[in-house]
CSV table of C-alpha atoms in Angstrom, one decimal:
chain,number,residue,atom,x,y,z
A,209,MET,CA,15.6,-26.0,-13.5
A,210,ALA,CA,16.0,-22.3,-12.9
A,211,GLU,CA,13.9,-22.2,-9.7
A,212,THR,CA,15.8,-25.3,-8.4
A,213,LEU,CA,19.1,-23.6,-9.1
A,214,GLN,CA,17.9,-20.4,-7.4
A,215,ALA,CA,17.0,-22.4,-4.3
A,216,ARG,CA,20.5,-24.0,-4.3
A,217,ILE,CA,22.2,-20.5,-4.6
A,218,LYS,CA,20.1,-19.2,-1.7
A,219,ASP,CA,21.1,-22.3,0.3
A,220,TYR,CA,24.7,-21.6,-0.6
A,221,ILE,CA,24.4,-18.0,0.7
A,222,LEU,CA,22.8,-19.2,4.0
A,223,ALA,CA,25.2,-22.1,4.5
A,224,ARG,CA,28.2,-19.7,4.2
A,225,ARG,CA,26.4,-17.1,6.3
A,226,LEU,CA,27.0,-14.4,3.7
A,227,ARG,CA,25.6,-11.1,4.7
A,228,PRO,CA,24.2,-8.2,2.7
A,229,GLY,CA,27.0,-6.6,0.8
A,230,ASP,CA,29.1,-9.7,0.8
A,231,LEU,CA,30.6,-10.8,-2.6
A,232,LEU,CA,29.6,-14.1,-4.0
A,233,PRO,CA,32.4,-16.3,-5.6
A,234,ASN,CA,33.1,-15.5,-9.3
A,235,GLU,CA,31.3,-17.3,-12.0
A,236,PRO,CA,33.8,-20.2,-12.6
A,237,THR,CA,33.9,-21.0,-8.9
A,238,LEU,CA,30.1,-21.1,-8.6
A,239,MET,CA,29.8,-23.2,-11.7
A,240,ALA,CA,32.3,-25.7,-10.2
A,241,GLU,CA,30.8,-25.7,-6.7
A,242,LEU,CA,27.2,-26.0,-8.0
A,243,GLY,CA,28.0,-28.3,-10.9
A,244,VAL,CA,26.2,-26.2,-13.5
A,245,GLY,CA,26.9,-24.5,-16.7
A,246,ARG,CA,27.4,-20.8,-17.4
A,247,HIS,CA,24.0,-20.2,-19.0
A,248,PRO,CA,21.8,-21.7,-16.3
A,249,LEU,CA,23.8,-20.1,-13.6
A,250,ARG,CA,23.4,-16.6,-15.2
A,251,GLU,CA,19.7,-17.2,-15.6
A,252,ALA,CA,19.4,-18.2,-12.0
A,253,ILE,CA,21.4,-15.2,-10.8
A,254,LYS,CA,19.2,-12.8,-12.9
A,255,GLY,CA,16.1,-14.4,-11.3
A,256,LEU,CA,17.5,-13.8,-7.9
A,257,GLN,CA,18.3,-10.2,-8.8
A,258,ALA,CA,14.7,-9.7,-9.9
A,259,ILE,CA,13.4,-10.7,-6.5
A,260,GLY,CA,16.0,-8.7,-4.5
A,261,ILE,CA,18.2,-11.5,-3.2
A,262,VAL,CA,21.4,-10.5,-5.0
A,263,THR,CA,22.7,-7.4,-6.8
A,264,ILE,CA,24.8,-7.6,-9.9
A,265,ARG,CA,27.5,-4.9,-10.4
A,266,PRO,CA,29.0,-5.1,-13.8
A,267,GLY,CA,32.7,-5.4,-13.7
A,268,THR,CA,32.7,-6.0,-10.0
A,269,GLY,CA,30.6,-9.1,-9.3
A,270,THR,CA,27.5,-10.4,-7.6
A,271,PHE,CA,26.7,-9.3,-4.1
A,272,VAL,CA,24.1,-10.4,-1.5
A,273,ALA,CA,21.5,-7.7,-1.5
A,274,ASP,CA,19.9,-5.8,1.4
A,275,LEU,CA,16.5,-7.5,1.6
A,276,THR,CA,13.6,-5.1,0.8
A,277,PHE,CA,9.9,-5.4,-0.1
A,278,ASP,CA,10.6,-4.1,-3.7
A,279,ALA,CA,9.5,-7.4,-5.3
A,280,LEU,CA,6.4,-7.5,-3.1
A,281,GLU,CA,5.5,-3.9,-4.0
A,282,ALA,CA,5.9,-4.6,-7.7
A,283,GLY,CA,3.7,-7.7,-7.5
A,284,VAL,CA,1.0,-6.0,-5.3
A,285,GLY,CA,1.1,-2.9,-7.5
A,286,PHE,CA,0.5,-4.9,-10.7
A,287,MET,CA,-2.3,-6.9,-9.0
A,288,LEU,CA,-4.1,-3.7,-8.0
A,289,SER,CA,-3.6,-2.2,-11.4
A,290,ARG,CA,-5.2,-5.2,-13.0
A,291,ALA,CA,-8.0,-5.1,-10.4
A,292,VAL,CA,-8.7,-1.5,-11.4
A,293,ALA,CA,-8.7,-2.5,-15.1
A,294,GLU,CA,-11.0,-5.4,-14.5
A,295,GLN,CA,-13.1,-3.5,-11.8
A,296,ASP,CA,-12.3,-6.4,-9.4
A,297,PHE,CA,-13.5,-4.5,-6.3
A,298,GLN,CA,-13.3,-7.5,-4.0
A,299,ARG,CA,-9.6,-7.9,-4.7
A,300,ILE,CA,-9.0,-4.3,-3.7
A,301,GLY,CA,-11.1,-4.8,-0.5
A,302,LYS,CA,-9.1,-7.9,0.4
A,303,THR,CA,-5.9,-6.0,0.0
A,304,LEU,CA,-7.2,-3.4,2.4
A,305,GLN,CA,-8.2,-6.1,4.9
A,306,VAL,CA,-4.5,-7.2,5.0
A,307,ARG,CA,-3.4,-3.7,5.9
A,308,GLU,CA,-6.1,-3.3,8.4
A,309,ALA,CA,-5.1,-6.6,10.1
A,310,ILE,CA,-1.5,-5.5,10.3
A,311,GLU,CA,-2.3,-2.0,11.8
A,312,ILE,CA,-4.9,-3.2,14.3
A,313,GLY,CA,-2.6,-6.1,15.3
A,314,LEU,CA,0.1,-3.6,16.2
A,315,THR,CA,-2.2,-1.6,18.6
A,316,ARG,CA,-0.8,-3.0,21.8
A,317,ARG,CA,2.8,-2.4,20.8
A,318,VAL,CA,2.1,1.2,19.7
A,319,PHE,CA,0.5,1.9,23.1
A,320,ASP,CA,3.4,0.4,24.9
A,321,GLN,CA,6.1,2.3,23.1
A,322,VAL,CA,4.7,5.7,21.9
A,323,THR,CA,6.4,8.7,23.6
A,324,HIS,CA,5.0,12.1,24.4
A,325,ASP,CA,7.3,13.7,21.8
A,326,GLN,CA,6.0,11.2,19.2
A,327,LEU,CA,2.4,12.1,20.2
A,328,ASP,CA,3.2,15.8,19.7
A,329,HIS,CA,4.6,15.0,16.3
A,330,LEU,CA,1.5,13.0,15.3
A,331,SER,CA,-0.7,15.9,16.5
A,332,ALA,CA,1.3,18.3,14.4
A,333,LEU,CA,0.7,16.1,11.4
A,334,VAL,CA,-3.0,16.1,12.1
A,335,ASP,CA,-3.0,19.9,12.4
A,336,GLU,CA,-1.3,20.0,9.0
A,337,MET,CA,-3.9,17.7,7.5
A,338,THR,CA,-6.6,20.0,8.9
A,339,ARG,CA,-4.9,23.0,7.4
A,340,ARG,CA,-4.7,21.4,4.0
A,341,ALA,CA,-8.3,20.2,4.2
A,342,GLU,CA,-9.4,23.8,4.9
A,343,ALA,CA,-7.3,25.0,2.0
A,344,ASP,CA,-8.7,22.3,-0.3
A,345,GLU,CA,-5.2,20.8,-0.7
A,346,LYS,CA,-4.3,17.2,-1.1
A,347,LEU,CA,-3.8,15.2,2.2
A,348,GLY,CA,-2.2,12.1,0.8
A,349,GLU,CA,1.4,13.0,1.6
A,350,VAL,CA,0.6,14.0,5.2
A,351,ASP,CA,-1.6,10.9,5.7
A,352,PHE,CA,1.3,8.7,4.6
A,353,ALA,CA,3.7,10.6,6.9
A,354,PHE,CA,1.3,10.1,9.8
A,355,HIS,CA,1.2,6.3,9.5
A,356,LEU,CA,5.0,6.1,9.1
A,357,ALA,CA,5.4,8.2,12.2
A,358,LEU,CA,2.9,6.1,14.1
A,359,TYR,CA,4.8,2.9,13.5
A,360,GLU,CA,8.3,4.4,13.7
A,361,THR,CA,7.6,4.2,17.5
A,362,LEU,CA,8.2,0.5,17.2
A,363,ASP,CA,11.7,0.9,15.8
A,364,ASN,CA,11.0,-1.9,13.3
A,365,PRO,CA,12.0,-1.0,9.7
A,366,LEU,CA,10.1,-4.0,8.3
A,367,VAL,CA,6.8,-2.6,9.6
A,368,THR,CA,7.3,0.8,8.2
A,369,GLU,CA,8.5,-0.6,4.9
A,370,LEU,CA,5.4,-2.9,4.7
A,371,ILE,CA,3.0,0.0,5.5
A,372,SER,CA,4.8,2.0,2.8
A,373,VAL,CA,4.2,-0.7,0.3
A,374,PHE,CA,0.4,-0.6,1.0
A,375,PHE,CA,0.3,3.2,0.7
A,376,ARG,CA,2.2,3.4,-2.5
A,377,THR,CA,0.4,0.5,-4.3
A,378,MET,CA,-3.0,1.7,-3.2
A,379,GLU,CA,-2.4,4.9,-5.1
A,380,THR,CA,-3.0,3.0,-8.3
A,381,THR,CA,-6.6,2.3,-7.3
A,382,LYS,CA,-7.5,6.0,-7.2
A,383,GLU,CA,-7.1,6.4,-11.0
A,384,TRP,CA,-10.5,5.4,-12.2
A,385,ASP,CA,-13.7,7.4,-12.5
A,386,GLY,CA,-15.5,5.4,-9.9
A,387,TYR,CA,-13.2,6.3,-7.0
A,388,ARG,CA,-14.9,8.3,-4.3
A,389,PRO,CA,-12.4,10.4,-2.3
A,390,PRO,CA,-13.3,10.9,1.4
A,391,ASP,CA,-14.3,14.3,2.9
A,392,PRO,CA,-10.9,15.9,3.8
A,393,MET,CA,-12.1,17.2,7.1
A,394,GLU,CA,-13.5,13.8,8.1
A,395,ARG,CA,-10.2,12.2,7.0
A,396,ALA,CA,-8.3,14.6,9.3
A,397,GLY,CA,-10.8,13.8,12.1
A,398,TRP,CA,-10.1,10.0,11.9
A,399,HIS,CA,-6.4,10.7,12.6
A,400,ARG,CA,-7.2,13.1,15.4
A,401,ASP,CA,-9.3,10.5,17.1
A,402,LEU,CA,-6.4,8.0,16.9
A,403,VAL,CA,-4.0,10.5,18.5
A,404,GLN,CA,-6.5,11.4,21.3
A,405,ALA,CA,-7.0,7.7,22.1
A,406,LEU,CA,-3.3,7.2,22.3
A,407,ARG,CA,-3.0,10.2,24.7
A,408,ASP,CA,-5.8,8.9,26.8
A,409,GLY,CA,-4.4,5.4,26.9
A,410,ASP,CA,-7.7,4.1,25.6
A,411,THR,CA,-7.2,1.0,23.5
A,412,ASP,CA,-10.9,0.5,22.9
A,413,ALA,CA,-11.3,4.0,21.6
A,414,TYR,CA,-8.3,3.5,19.4
A,415,GLY,CA,-9.7,0.3,18.0
A,416,ALA,CA,-13.0,2.0,17.3
A,417,ALA,CA,-11.3,4.9,15.6
A,418,MET,CA,-9.2,2.6,13.5
A,419,ALA,CA,-12.3,0.6,12.5
A,420,VAL,CA,-14.0,3.8,11.4
A,421,HIS,CA,-10.9,4.8,9.5
A,422,PHE,CA,-10.8,1.6,7.5
A,423,ALA,CA,-14.5,1.4,7.0
A,424,SER,CA,-14.3,4.9,5.5
A,425,ILE,CA,-11.4,3.9,3.2
A,426,ASP,CA,-13.4,0.9,2.1
A,427,ASP,CA,-16.3,3.3,1.2
A,428,GLU,CA,-13.9,5.1,-1.2
A,429,PHE,CA,-14.3,2.2,-3.6
A,430,PRO,CA,-17.5,1.2,-5.4
A,431,THR,CA,-19.0,-2.2,-4.7
A,432,GLY,CA,-19.4,-4.6,-7.6
A,433,PRO,CA,-18.9,-8.1,-8.9
A,434,ALA,CA,-15.6,-9.8,-8.4
């Protein structure tokens, strides 16, 4: 019942072309238009809020939300936390495969749209990774910034948000004793190879560098039974 009513409310939003930030009708109006009672309506609205379709502002009303990947991030994060607890290494590997497919699939677009200024910015991030590696400092923050900068060339917020989801959720997989962190200098080197391939306009070298990058990430996690 709740899921069916949620679908009807989503259809209601689409049919009326309500945009993010638009206010939904008040509760009595929705009850009348949808032919439902107060309790099922409230439960359905709460469910839609949980998945990021609407936002409830007490004392003000219910608004169409800006769509984000928050619900996806929560689900993937929990899945990976459970994979760590159960030592389900195949599930972690399959999650990495999805990220790899996305990043390699964007290769042509990155080559078509990257600018010299963006390449210089990527190079500066690699230099910072190298500096941190030499100083035995953590690279994660700069690694994350590198991949965001790489795909900001596409001017597609959905891509950068999705990449962010994978980065943030994969952090949970590094919390058990079997995790094997990569050599920091090698990690910086993978990224330097990507930038050089972009400068050279060499898609084959870029693909090879990306393959090495993901193979090395895969090696960070022990193999074992699913």
